[in-house]
mmCIF file of C-alpha atoms and ligand atoms in Angstrom:
data_model
loop_
_atom_site.group_PDB
_atom_site.id
_atom_site.type_symbol
_atom_site.label_atom_id
_atom_site.label_comp_id
_atom_site.label_asym_id
_atom_site.label_seq_id
_atom_site.Cartn_x
_atom_site.Cartn_y
_atom_site.Cartn_z
ATOM 1 C CA UNK A 1 -123.265 -23.642 20.824
ATOM 2 C CA UNK A 2 -119.775 -25.145 20.382
ATOM 3 C CA UNK A 3 -119.405 -28.715 19.070
ATOM 4 C CA UNK A 4 -118.983 -31.360 21.770
ATOM 5 C CA UNK A 5 -118.505 -35.108 21.955
ATOM 6 C CA UNK A 6 -120.862 -37.257 23.981
ATOM 7 C CA UNK A 7 -120.374 -40.274 26.227
ATOM 8 C CA UNK A 8 -123.045 -42.137 28.196
ATOM 9 C CA UNK A 9 -122.963 -44.027 31.451
ATOM 10 C CA UNK A 10 -125.485 -46.682 32.462
ATOM 11 C CA UNK A 11 -123.989 -47.946 35.695
ATOM 12 C CA UNK A 12 -121.945 -46.365 38.464
ATOM 13 C CA UNK A 13 -119.008 -48.612 37.616
ATOM 14 C CA UNK A 14 -118.904 -47.012 34.118
ATOM 15 C CA UNK A 15 -117.562 -43.839 35.771
ATOM 16 C CA UNK A 16 -114.421 -45.833 36.425
ATOM 17 C CA UNK A 17 -113.554 -46.326 32.798
ATOM 18 C CA UNK A 18 -114.350 -42.804 31.665
ATOM 19 C CA UNK A 19 -111.575 -40.983 29.915
ATOM 20 C CA UNK A 20 -112.531 -37.352 29.913
ATOM 21 C CA UNK A 21 -110.802 -34.235 28.704
ATOM 22 C CA UNK A 22 -110.160 -31.207 30.903
ATOM 23 C CA UNK A 23 -113.376 -29.272 31.309
ATOM 24 C CA UNK A 24 -115.681 -32.189 30.401
ATOM 25 C CA UNK A 25 -119.115 -31.803 32.028
ATOM 26 C CA UNK A 26 -121.729 -34.236 33.241
ATOM 27 C CA UNK A 27 -125.209 -33.571 31.923
ATOM 28 C CA UNK A 28 -128.289 -34.766 33.824
ATOM 29 C CA UNK A 29 -131.633 -33.072 33.007
ATOM 30 C CA UNK A 30 -129.786 -30.391 31.039
ATOM 31 C CA UNK A 31 -132.204 -27.645 32.166
ATOM 32 C CA UNK A 32 -129.388 -25.381 33.334
ATOM 33 C CA UNK A 33 -126.331 -26.631 31.485
ATOM 34 C CA UNK A 34 -127.841 -26.441 27.987
ATOM 35 C CA UNK A 35 -128.976 -22.844 28.574
ATOM 36 C CA UNK A 36 -125.452 -21.931 29.660
ATOM 37 C CA UNK A 37 -123.954 -23.669 26.630
ATOM 38 C CA UNK A 38 -126.270 -21.800 24.272
ATOM 39 C CA UNK A 39 -125.109 -18.527 25.815
ATOM 40 C CA UNK A 40 -121.423 -19.575 25.591
ATOM 41 C CA UNK A 41 -121.101 -19.264 29.368
ATOM 42 C CA UNK A 42 -120.180 -22.954 29.494
ATOM 43 C CA UNK A 43 -118.229 -24.338 26.529
ATOM 44 C CA UNK A 44 -117.405 -27.989 27.308
ATOM 45 C CA UNK A 45 -115.905 -29.938 24.441
ATOM 46 C CA UNK A 46 -117.159 -33.166 26.016
ATOM 47 C CA UNK A 47 -120.370 -34.148 27.794
ATOM 48 C CA UNK A 48 -121.021 -37.266 29.847
ATOM 49 C CA UNK A 49 -124.728 -38.010 29.646
ATOM 50 C CA UNK A 50 -126.191 -39.324 32.916
ATOM 51 C CA UNK A 51 -129.794 -39.697 31.760
ATOM 52 C CA UNK A 52 -129.470 -43.486 31.324
ATOM 53 C CA UNK A 53 -127.693 -43.992 34.664
ATOM 54 C CA UNK A 54 -129.927 -46.795 35.917
ATOM 55 C CA UNK A 55 -128.361 -47.242 39.367
ATOM 56 C CA UNK A 56 -129.226 -43.794 40.681
ATOM 57 C CA UNK A 57 -132.805 -43.218 39.582
ATOM 58 C CA UNK A 58 -134.547 -44.289 42.775
ATOM 59 C CA UNK A 59 -135.103 -43.445 46.422
ATOM 60 C CA UNK A 60 -134.443 -46.072 49.070
ATOM 61 C CA UNK A 61 -134.763 -45.980 52.844
ATOM 62 C CA UNK A 62 -133.745 -47.978 55.887
ATOM 63 C CA UNK A 63 -134.329 -47.431 59.618
ATOM 64 C CA UNK A 64 -131.804 -44.594 59.763
ATOM 65 C CA UNK A 65 -131.957 -42.596 56.542
ATOM 66 C CA UNK A 66 -133.427 -41.890 53.123
ATOM 67 C CA UNK A 67 -131.077 -42.238 50.147
ATOM 68 C CA UNK A 68 -131.999 -40.216 47.067
ATOM 69 C CA UNK A 69 -130.196 -41.186 43.845
ATOM 70 C CA UNK A 70 -128.596 -38.330 41.920
ATOM 71 C CA UNK A 71 -130.871 -38.938 38.910
ATOM 72 C CA UNK A 72 -134.160 -38.862 40.837
ATOM 73 C CA UNK A 73 -136.204 -36.069 39.275
ATOM 74 C CA UNK A 74 -137.456 -33.123 41.295
ATOM 75 C CA UNK A 75 -141.036 -34.263 40.555
ATOM 76 C CA UNK A 76 -140.437 -37.797 41.832
ATOM 77 C CA UNK A 77 -138.694 -36.520 44.954
ATOM 78 C CA UNK A 78 -141.409 -33.958 45.697
ATOM 79 C CA UNK A 79 -144.070 -36.663 45.428
ATOM 80 C CA UNK A 80 -142.132 -39.058 47.636
ATOM 81 C CA UNK A 81 -141.341 -36.427 50.275
ATOM 82 C CA UNK A 82 -144.986 -35.319 50.333
ATOM 83 C CA UNK A 83 -145.873 -38.705 51.839
ATOM 84 C CA UNK A 84 -143.084 -38.625 54.457
ATOM 85 C CA UNK A 85 -143.966 -36.325 57.381
ATOM 86 C CA UNK A 86 -140.289 -35.927 58.306
ATOM 87 C CA UNK A 87 -139.459 -34.711 54.757
ATOM 88 C CA UNK A 88 -142.461 -32.502 54.117
ATOM 89 C CA UNK A 89 -140.343 -29.346 54.079
ATOM 90 C CA UNK A 90 -138.418 -30.802 51.147
ATOM 91 C CA UNK A 91 -141.600 -31.438 49.187
ATOM 92 C CA UNK A 92 -142.756 -27.860 49.742
ATOM 93 C CA UNK A 93 -139.401 -26.459 48.619
ATOM 94 C CA UNK A 94 -139.300 -28.577 45.453
ATOM 95 C CA UNK A 95 -142.852 -27.719 44.486
ATOM 96 C CA UNK A 96 -142.055 -24.016 44.836
ATOM 97 C CA UNK A 97 -139.275 -24.325 42.242
ATOM 98 C CA UNK A 98 -139.509 -23.725 38.494
ATOM 99 C CA UNK A 99 -142.504 -25.345 36.722
ATOM 100 C CA UNK A 100 -143.887 -28.853 36.324
ATOM 101 C CA UNK A 101 -142.119 -29.302 32.983
ATOM 102 C CA UNK A 102 -138.757 -28.273 34.431
ATOM 103 C CA UNK A 103 -139.210 -30.357 37.574
ATOM 104 C CA UNK A 104 -139.930 -33.396 35.398
ATOM 105 C CA UNK A 105 -136.460 -33.039 33.829
ATOM 106 C CA UNK A 106 -134.431 -31.543 36.682
ATOM 107 C CA UNK A 107 -132.512 -33.986 38.861
ATOM 108 C CA UNK A 108 -131.262 -34.094 42.438
ATOM 109 C CA UNK A 109 -127.570 -33.879 41.426
ATOM 110 C CA UNK A 110 -128.186 -31.185 38.815
ATOM 111 C CA UNK A 111 -130.285 -29.080 41.159
ATOM 112 C CA UNK A 112 -127.524 -29.010 43.767
ATOM 113 C CA UNK A 113 -124.995 -27.910 41.133
ATOM 114 C CA UNK A 114 -127.110 -25.448 39.142
ATOM 115 C CA UNK A 115 -125.332 -22.140 38.641
ATOM 116 C CA UNK A 116 -126.347 -18.724 39.926
ATOM 117 C CA UNK A 117 -129.030 -16.647 38.196
ATOM 118 C CA UNK A 118 -126.939 -13.436 38.483
ATOM 119 C CA UNK A 119 -127.771 -11.479 35.296
ATOM 120 C CA UNK A 120 -124.122 -10.580 34.648
ATOM 121 C CA UNK A 121 -122.997 -14.205 34.880
ATOM 122 C CA UNK A 122 -125.261 -14.976 31.891
ATOM 123 C CA UNK A 123 -124.162 -11.918 29.861
ATOM 124 C CA UNK A 124 -120.730 -12.589 28.375
ATOM 125 C CA UNK A 125 -120.260 -8.879 27.555
ATOM 126 C CA UNK A 126 -120.165 -8.043 31.299
ATOM 127 C CA UNK A 127 -117.421 -8.438 33.905
ATOM 128 C CA UNK A 128 -117.932 -11.516 36.069
ATOM 129 C CA UNK A 129 -115.303 -13.119 38.296
ATOM 130 C CA UNK A 130 -117.325 -16.299 38.566
ATOM 131 C CA UNK A 131 -117.480 -16.790 34.788
ATOM 132 C CA UNK A 132 -114.038 -15.346 34.055
ATOM 133 C CA UNK A 133 -111.784 -15.115 37.122
ATOM 134 C CA UNK A 134 -110.113 -11.735 37.530
ATOM 135 C CA UNK A 135 -112.465 -9.842 35.193
ATOM 136 C CA UNK A 136 -114.354 -7.969 37.939
ATOM 137 C CA UNK A 137 -117.927 -8.033 39.191
ATOM 138 C CA UNK A 138 -120.545 -5.952 37.377
ATOM 139 C CA UNK A 139 -123.170 -6.651 40.050
ATOM 140 C CA UNK A 140 -121.372 -4.847 42.875
ATOM 141 C CA UNK A 141 -122.297 -1.406 41.559
ATOM 142 C CA UNK A 142 -125.192 -2.198 39.209
ATOM 143 C CA UNK A 143 -128.538 -3.973 39.524
ATOM 144 C CA UNK A 144 -128.175 -6.259 42.530
ATOM 145 C CA UNK A 145 -131.751 -6.616 43.707
ATOM 146 C CA UNK A 146 -131.611 -10.433 43.616
ATOM 147 C CA UNK A 147 -128.132 -10.648 45.124
ATOM 148 C CA UNK A 148 -126.815 -11.890 48.448
ATOM 149 C CA UNK A 149 -126.311 -10.110 51.769
ATOM 150 C CA UNK A 150 -124.583 -12.959 53.664
ATOM 151 C CA UNK A 151 -121.277 -14.630 52.803
ATOM 152 C CA UNK A 152 -120.469 -12.026 50.147
ATOM 153 C CA UNK A 153 -117.029 -10.753 49.163
ATOM 154 C CA UNK A 154 -115.630 -7.862 47.112
ATOM 155 C CA UNK A 155 -115.314 -10.362 44.254
ATOM 156 C CA UNK A 156 -118.840 -11.834 44.082
ATOM 157 C CA UNK A 157 -122.273 -11.350 45.641
ATOM 158 C CA UNK A 158 -124.290 -13.924 43.679
ATOM 159 C CA UNK A 159 -126.808 -16.143 45.460
ATOM 160 C CA UNK A 160 -127.146 -19.879 45.030
ATOM 161 C CA UNK A 161 -130.590 -20.343 43.472
ATOM 162 C CA UNK A 162 -131.663 -23.831 44.618
ATOM 163 C CA UNK A 163 -134.777 -24.222 46.770
ATOM 164 C CA UNK A 164 -134.154 -27.953 47.181
ATOM 165 C CA UNK A 165 -130.697 -27.353 48.668
ATOM 166 C CA UNK A 166 -132.144 -24.962 51.271
ATOM 167 C CA UNK A 167 -134.585 -27.626 52.440
ATOM 168 C CA UNK A 168 -131.954 -30.362 52.386
ATOM 169 C CA UNK A 169 -129.634 -28.219 54.462
ATOM 170 C CA UNK A 170 -132.319 -27.737 57.093
ATOM 171 C CA UNK A 171 -132.816 -31.522 57.116
ATOM 172 C CA UNK A 172 -129.085 -32.194 57.787
ATOM 173 C CA UNK A 173 -128.493 -33.862 54.419
ATOM 174 C CA UNK A 174 -125.176 -35.296 53.256
ATOM 175 C CA UNK A 175 -123.996 -35.387 49.645
ATOM 176 C CA UNK A 176 -122.525 -38.683 48.538
ATOM 177 C CA UNK A 177 -119.711 -38.390 45.984
ATOM 178 C CA UNK A 178 -117.946 -41.116 44.012
ATOM 179 C CA UNK A 179 -114.598 -40.637 42.296
ATOM 180 C CA UNK A 180 -113.403 -42.290 39.098
ATOM 181 C CA UNK A 181 -111.286 -44.624 41.251
ATOM 182 C CA UNK A 182 -114.379 -45.699 43.178
ATOM 183 C CA UNK A 183 -113.648 -43.742 46.364
ATOM 184 C CA UNK A 184 -116.838 -42.602 48.147
ATOM 185 C CA UNK A 185 -117.058 -39.436 50.270
ATOM 186 C CA UNK A 186 -120.109 -38.289 52.218
ATOM 187 C CA UNK A 187 -120.021 -34.550 52.895
ATOM 188 C CA UNK A 188 -122.558 -32.681 55.049
ATOM 189 C CA UNK A 189 -124.383 -30.291 52.710
ATOM 190 C CA UNK A 190 -123.431 -27.510 55.146
ATOM 191 C CA UNK A 191 -119.781 -28.085 54.204
ATOM 192 C CA UNK A 192 -120.347 -28.787 50.513
ATOM 193 C CA UNK A 193 -120.711 -25.232 49.202
ATOM 194 C CA UNK A 194 -117.999 -22.540 49.338
ATOM 195 C CA UNK A 195 -118.432 -18.825 49.951
ATOM 196 C CA UNK A 196 -116.936 -16.801 47.061
ATOM 197 C CA UNK A 197 -114.078 -15.054 48.894
ATOM 198 C CA UNK A 198 -111.418 -14.336 46.229
ATOM 199 C CA UNK A 199 -112.278 -17.466 44.216
ATOM 200 C CA UNK A 200 -115.954 -17.192 43.243
ATOM 201 C CA UNK A 201 -115.493 -19.701 40.410
ATOM 202 C CA UNK A 202 -114.939 -22.432 43.039
ATOM 203 C CA UNK A 203 -118.477 -23.105 44.242
ATOM 204 C CA UNK A 204 -118.202 -26.391 46.108
ATOM 205 C CA UNK A 205 -115.769 -29.063 47.296
ATOM 206 C CA UNK A 206 -116.499 -31.524 44.483
ATOM 207 C CA UNK A 207 -113.203 -32.683 42.989
ATOM 208 C CA UNK A 208 -112.616 -32.840 39.220
ATOM 209 C CA UNK A 209 -112.823 -36.637 39.160
ATOM 210 C CA UNK A 210 -115.955 -36.882 41.327
ATOM 211 C CA UNK A 211 -119.635 -37.224 40.521
ATOM 212 C CA UNK A 212 -122.627 -36.771 42.846
ATOM 213 C CA UNK A 213 -124.162 -40.204 43.334
ATOM 214 C CA UNK A 214 -126.822 -39.509 45.972
ATOM 215 C CA UNK A 215 -128.110 -37.391 48.826
ATOM 216 C CA UNK A 216 -128.558 -38.995 52.234
ATOM 217 C CA UNK A 217 -131.076 -37.545 54.688
ATOM 218 C CA UNK A 218 -131.059 -38.923 58.249
ATOM 219 C CA UNK A 219 -134.414 -39.896 59.742
ATOM 220 C CA UNK A 220 -135.041 -37.363 62.469
ATOM 221 C CA UNK A 221 -138.020 -35.686 64.014
ATOM 222 C CA UNK A 222 -138.405 -32.128 62.741
ATOM 223 C CA UNK A 223 -141.885 -31.410 64.122
ATOM 224 C CA UNK A 224 -143.994 -28.913 62.235
ATOM 225 C CA UNK A 225 -142.264 -27.804 59.035
ATOM 226 C CA UNK A 226 -142.661 -24.925 56.653
ATOM 227 C CA UNK A 227 -140.905 -23.671 53.502
ATOM 228 C CA UNK A 228 -141.893 -20.124 52.694
ATOM 229 C CA UNK A 229 -140.580 -18.550 49.512
ATOM 230 C CA UNK A 230 -140.958 -14.823 48.876
ATOM 231 C CA UNK A 231 -140.663 -13.952 45.184
ATOM 232 C CA UNK A 232 -141.841 -11.496 42.570
ATOM 233 C CA UNK A 233 -144.638 -13.752 41.301
ATOM 234 C CA UNK A 234 -146.160 -16.927 42.645
ATOM 235 C CA UNK A 235 -144.713 -19.315 40.055
ATOM 236 C CA UNK A 236 -141.701 -19.602 37.756
ATOM 237 C CA UNK A 237 -139.541 -17.307 39.874
ATOM 238 C CA UNK A 238 -136.516 -17.732 42.116
ATOM 239 C CA UNK A 239 -136.589 -16.741 45.797
ATOM 240 C CA UNK A 240 -135.837 -13.192 46.889
ATOM 241 C CA UNK A 241 -135.850 -14.663 50.369
ATOM 242 C CA UNK A 242 -136.833 -18.126 51.529
ATOM 243 C CA UNK A 243 -136.983 -19.736 54.944
ATOM 244 C CA UNK A 244 -137.066 -23.476 55.559
ATOM 245 C CA UNK A 245 -137.872 -24.390 59.152
ATOM 246 C CA UNK A 246 -139.034 -27.182 61.428
ATOM 247 C CA UNK A 247 -139.983 -26.708 65.079
ATOM 248 C CA UNK A 248 -140.410 -29.099 67.973
ATOM 249 C CA UNK A 249 -141.875 -27.262 70.962
ATOM 250 C CA UNK A 250 -142.076 -28.547 74.519
ATOM 251 C CA UNK A 251 -144.407 -26.401 76.590
ATOM 252 C CA UNK A 252 -143.093 -23.036 75.431
ATOM 253 C CA UNK A 253 -139.478 -24.099 75.001
ATOM 254 C CA UNK A 254 -137.875 -24.584 71.596
ATOM 255 C CA UNK A 255 -136.713 -28.169 71.982
ATOM 256 C CA UNK A 256 -135.450 -28.522 68.421
ATOM 257 C CA UNK A 257 -135.140 -26.086 65.553
ATOM 258 C CA UNK A 258 -134.357 -26.941 61.962
ATOM 259 C CA UNK A 259 -133.571 -23.843 59.911
ATOM 260 C CA UNK A 260 -132.014 -22.581 56.682
ATOM 261 C CA UNK A 261 -132.329 -19.525 54.431
ATOM 262 C CA UNK A 262 -132.379 -19.087 50.653
ATOM 263 C CA UNK A 263 -132.024 -16.010 48.428
ATOM 264 C CA UNK A 264 -129.850 -14.181 50.936
ATOM 265 C CA UNK A 265 -126.568 -16.104 51.002
ATOM 266 C CA UNK A 266 -123.859 -16.814 48.468
ATOM 267 C CA UNK A 267 -124.621 -20.426 49.310
ATOM 268 C CA UNK A 268 -127.762 -22.044 50.720
ATOM 269 C CA UNK A 269 -127.504 -20.468 54.149
ATOM 270 C CA UNK A 270 -127.194 -22.419 57.388
ATOM 271 C CA UNK A 271 -127.948 -19.863 60.130
ATOM 272 C CA UNK A 272 -125.814 -21.335 62.912
ATOM 273 C CA UNK A 273 -125.948 -18.170 65.081
ATOM 274 C CA UNK A 274 -129.741 -17.943 65.005
ATOM 275 C CA UNK A 275 -130.100 -21.656 65.771
ATOM 276 C CA UNK A 276 -127.723 -21.296 68.733
ATOM 277 C CA UNK A 277 -129.748 -18.429 70.201
ATOM 278 C CA UNK A 278 -133.080 -20.191 69.785
ATOM 279 C CA UNK A 279 -132.391 -23.802 70.743
ATOM 280 C CA UNK A 280 -133.511 -24.343 74.340
ATOM 281 C CA UNK A 281 -134.923 -20.807 74.617
ATOM 282 C CA UNK A 282 -138.456 -19.881 75.630
ATOM 283 C CA UNK A 283 -140.337 -18.762 72.545
ATOM 284 C CA UNK A 284 -140.874 -14.981 72.460
ATOM 285 C CA UNK A 285 -140.788 -12.035 70.083
ATOM 286 C CA UNK A 286 -137.620 -10.813 71.814
ATOM 287 C CA UNK A 287 -135.729 -14.062 71.364
ATOM 288 C CA UNK A 288 -136.672 -14.169 67.668
ATOM 289 C CA UNK A 289 -135.235 -10.668 67.260
ATOM 290 C CA UNK A 290 -132.076 -11.634 69.117
ATOM 291 C CA UNK A 291 -131.652 -14.665 66.869
ATOM 292 C CA UNK A 292 -132.082 -12.836 63.563
ATOM 293 C CA UNK A 293 -129.932 -9.932 64.826
ATOM 294 C CA UNK A 294 -127.146 -12.439 65.513
ATOM 295 C CA UNK A 295 -127.468 -13.904 62.030
ATOM 296 C CA UNK A 296 -127.598 -10.523 60.294
ATOM 297 C CA UNK A 297 -124.638 -9.092 62.244
ATOM 298 C CA UNK A 298 -122.316 -9.625 59.267
ATOM 299 C CA UNK A 299 -124.888 -8.854 56.550
ATOM 300 C CA UNK A 300 -123.906 -6.389 53.852
ATOM 301 C CA UNK A 301 -126.221 -4.627 51.395
ATOM 302 C CA UNK A 302 -125.308 -3.324 47.945
ATOM 303 C CA UNK A 303 -127.963 -0.796 46.894
ATOM 304 C CA UNK A 304 -130.846 -2.441 45.064
ATOM 305 C CA UNK A 305 -130.925 -5.270 47.606
ATOM 306 C CA UNK A 306 -131.110 -3.016 50.698
ATOM 307 C CA UNK A 307 -134.585 -4.376 51.432
ATOM 308 C CA UNK A 308 -133.360 -7.934 52.017
ATOM 309 C CA UNK A 309 -132.384 -7.780 55.730
ATOM 310 C CA UNK A 310 -135.870 -6.542 56.660
ATOM 311 C CA UNK A 311 -137.536 -9.015 54.316
ATOM 312 C CA UNK A 312 -135.531 -11.855 55.836
ATOM 313 C CA UNK A 313 -136.310 -10.715 59.377
ATOM 314 C CA UNK A 314 -140.037 -10.469 58.692
ATOM 315 C CA UNK A 315 -140.248 -13.749 56.780
ATOM 316 C CA UNK A 316 -138.282 -15.603 59.445
ATOM 317 C CA UNK A 317 -140.423 -14.232 62.282
ATOM 318 C CA UNK A 318 -143.659 -14.880 60.461
ATOM 319 C CA UNK A 319 -142.632 -18.498 59.742
ATOM 320 C CA UNK A 320 -141.590 -19.009 63.369
ATOM 321 C CA UNK A 321 -144.880 -17.620 64.675
ATOM 322 C CA UNK A 322 -146.878 -19.895 62.373
ATOM 323 C CA UNK A 323 -144.894 -22.944 63.483
ATOM 324 C CA UNK A 324 -145.202 -21.980 67.136
ATOM 325 C CA UNK A 325 -148.996 -21.552 66.957
ATOM 326 C CA UNK A 326 -149.364 -24.878 65.181
ATOM 327 C CA UNK A 327 -147.096 -26.788 67.586
ATOM 328 C CA UNK A 328 -148.885 -25.294 70.589
ATOM 329 C CA UNK A 329 -152.229 -26.431 69.296
ATOM 330 C CA UNK A 330 -151.121 -29.773 67.880
ATOM 331 C CA UNK A 331 -148.691 -31.197 70.414
ATOM 332 C CA UNK A 332 -146.622 -33.862 68.696
ATOM 333 C CA UNK A 333 -147.396 -32.782 65.129
ATOM 334 C CA UNK A 334 -144.939 -33.961 62.470
ATOM 335 C CA UNK A 335 -145.420 -32.639 58.942
ATOM 336 C CA UNK A 336 -145.980 -29.563 56.834
ATOM 337 C CA UNK A 337 -147.862 -26.347 57.326
ATOM 338 C CA UNK A 338 -149.426 -25.252 54.043
ATOM 339 C CA UNK A 339 -150.107 -21.680 52.978
ATOM 340 C CA UNK A 340 -153.706 -20.918 51.989
HETATM 341 C C1 LIG B 1 -137.048 -20.885 33.953
HETATM 342 C C2 LIG B 1 -136.435 -21.625 35.087
HETATM 343 C C3 LIG B 1 -136.936 -21.441 36.367
HETATM 344 C C4 LIG B 1 -136.350 -22.123 37.434
HETATM 345 N N1 LIG B 1 -136.818 -21.918 38.719
HETATM 346 C C5 LIG B 1 -136.217 -22.538 39.765
HETATM 347 C C6 LIG B 1 -136.617 -22.310 41.103
HETATM 348 O O1 LIG B 1 -137.543 -21.539 41.370
HETATM 349 N N2 LIG B 1 -135.970 -22.967 42.097
HETATM 350 C C7 LIG B 1 -134.948 -23.837 41.839
HETATM 351 O O2 LIG B 1 -134.399 -24.421 42.775
HETATM 352 N N3 LIG B 1 -134.534 -24.068 40.588
HETATM 353 C C8 LIG B 1 -135.147 -23.443 39.562
HETATM 354 N N4 LIG B 1 -134.707 -23.663 38.286
HETATM 355 C C9 LIG B 1 -133.482 -24.424 38.086
HETATM 356 C C10 LIG B 1 -133.721 -25.873 37.868
HETATM 357 O O3 LIG B 1 -134.223 -26.413 39.053
HETATM 358 C C11 LIG B 1 -132.350 -26.442 37.541
HETATM 359 O O4 LIG B 1 -132.050 -26.048 36.211
HETATM 360 C C12 LIG B 1 -132.313 -27.946 37.633
HETATM 361 O O5 LIG B 1 -132.591 -28.363 38.943
HETATM 362 C C13 LIG B 1 -130.952 -28.472 37.222
HETATM 363 O O6 LIG B 1 -131.023 -29.880 37.161
HETATM 364 P P1 LIG B 1 -130.600 -30.657 35.852
HETATM 365 O O7 LIG B 1 -130.681 -32.105 36.168
HETATM 366 O O8 LIG B 1 -131.375 -30.201 34.656
HETATM 367 O O9 LIG B 1 -129.091 -30.180 35.761
HETATM 368 P P2 LIG B 1 -128.148 -30.000 34.476
HETATM 369 O O10 LIG B 1 -128.514 -28.759 33.764
HETATM 370 O O11 LIG B 1 -128.050 -31.253 33.698
HETATM 371 O O12 LIG B 1 -126.751 -29.814 35.240
HETATM 372 C C14 LIG B 1 -126.505 -28.728 36.085
HETATM 373 C C15 LIG B 1 -125.054 -28.810 36.563
HETATM 374 O O13 LIG B 1 -124.880 -29.946 37.398
HETATM 375 C C16 LIG B 1 -123.859 -30.810 36.890
HETATM 376 N N5 LIG B 1 -124.310 -32.159 37.235
HETATM 377 C C17 LIG B 1 -125.551 -32.672 37.027
HETATM 378 N N6 LIG B 1 -125.650 -33.873 37.613
HETATM 379 C C18 LIG B 1 -124.454 -34.134 38.191
HETATM 380 C C19 LIG B 1 -123.938 -35.220 38.977
HETATM 381 N N7 LIG B 1 -124.707 -36.271 39.313
HETATM 382 N N8 LIG B 1 -122.674 -35.140 39.415
HETATM 383 C C20 LIG B 1 -121.871 -34.073 39.106
HETATM 384 N N9 LIG B 1 -122.310 -33.025 38.363
HETATM 385 C C21 LIG B 1 -123.586 -33.057 37.940
HETATM 386 C C22 LIG B 1 -123.762 -30.488 35.423
HETATM 387 O O14 LIG B 1 -122.470 -30.757 34.922
HETATM 388 C C23 LIG B 1 -124.057 -28.992 35.431
HETATM 389 O O15 LIG B 1 -122.898 -28.269 35.758
HETATM 390 C C24 LIG B 1 -135.279 -23.015 37.192
HETATM 391 C C25 LIG B 1 -134.796 -23.218 35.891
HETATM 392 C C26 LIG B 1 -135.369 -22.529 34.852
HETATM 393 C C27 LIG B 1 -134.822 -22.769 33.473
HETATM 394 S S1 LIG B 2 -122.085 -11.309 41.517
HETATM 395 FE FE1 LIG B 2 -120.730 -13.032 41.035
HETATM 396 S S2 LIG B 2 -121.795 -14.008 39.354
HETATM 397 FE FE2 LIG B 2 -122.603 -11.927 39.471
HETATM 398 S S3 LIG B 2 -121.285 -10.617 38.173
HETATM 399 FE FE3 LIG B 2 -120.428 -10.576 40.195
HETATM 400 S S4 LIG B 2 -118.871 -12.188 40.119
HETATM 401 FE FE4 LIG B 2 -120.288 -12.601 38.465
#
C-alpha cells in the first residue's frame, strides 16, 4: 500500500474547509477501498475519513420521504427497512449482500460507490480500461461469466455489484450530494450511474468536489415486494442475476410495478421498457414474455455469460408469478415476500 495522509470530518460543514489534493478519496467503512489500495488498484495520496461524520449517521422520516444518511451502516438500514412495509425490498436486498461483519462496516454512501468485482479490474497485470483508460479490456474475450449483458460497450462489460442500489432504484430513490461550496444536488438514482461507453472509468455523475450526504426515498405504496438474488452460493457471493420488484394488482390488472435488475447491467438496471409494457396490462404469461423481450432486445452476450438472458427471463417471471399469486390472495398487502 502506498503512503497516504489522513484528514477527518465530523460535521458536514467541515467539507467546506477541506483542502484536498487531486485524486484524494473519501473513506467510509473502507471495506472496498482498502482492498483496492492493497492491490494498488487505487493509490490515493490522501484520504478523508468519514467514520466520525456525526451528522449523517441516522435515518429520519417525514410524511413524504425517508432520508438515509450516507454513514448509516448496511446493518442499521436493513433493520430499519425490515420494519417499514414500503421499504421491505430494501431490507431483503441488504441482507442478501456480503456477510454480517461486512454489513456492520459498510455504509450507504460507500455501497453506492463500490467498484466492480470484474476479476481483471483487480489484477493490475491485465488490460482494463476502467482501471487504466485506453489499455483495453481483458474480459471481452476471456472469462466473463459474471459480466453484463445490458448497457455494455466495446470498452467495458463490467457489472455494478451493489444489491442495495438495485433495491433503491426500484424504490425511486434520489442521491443527495453536497459540494465543497455547500451546493446541494438531488439526483434520481436512475440518472446517477453512467453506462461505460468509451469512458468506463467515469461511473457516475458525482463531481470531484462533491460528497454523497444521503439517500432520499419517497413514501409510496409498492404493494407486495420481493428481492430475489441468484448466485453461486447462498451467502458471501455477488448476484449473477437479481430482480427487485413490487406489485400492486387491481383485479387482474397491474396497477403499479416497481422493478429493477442486478448482475446483468453495467449499472444497476432500471428496465424502463419492461415497466412500460406491464403497467396497466392484464397479468399473463404472454405479457411477461413481451416485457422481458422488450428489455432484452439490446442485450449482448460475450461467451461465458451466454446463460444470463435466460436466467434473467426465468428469474423475472418467477418473481412476477410469486408476487401475482400473493397479491391475488392478499388484496391490499404491503410488504415483503420471503423465500423459504
Ligand atoms: C467479500 C465481500 C463480499 C461482498 N458481497 C457483497 C454483496 O453480495 N452485495 C453487495 O452489494 N456488496 C457486497 N460487498 C461490497 C460491500 O457491500 C461494499 O464493500 C461496501 O458496501 C462499501 O461500503 P464502505 O462504506 O465500506 O465503502 P468504502 O470502501 O469506504 O468506499 C467505497 C467507495 O466509496 C467512496 N465513498 C464512500 N463514502 C462516500 C461518500 N459519502 N461520498 C463520496 N464517496 C464516498 C470511497 O471513496 C470509495 O471510492 C462485498 C464486499 C466484500 C469484501
Ligand atoms: S470489463 Fe471493464 S472492468 Fe473488466 S477488464 Fe474490461 S474494462 Fe476492466
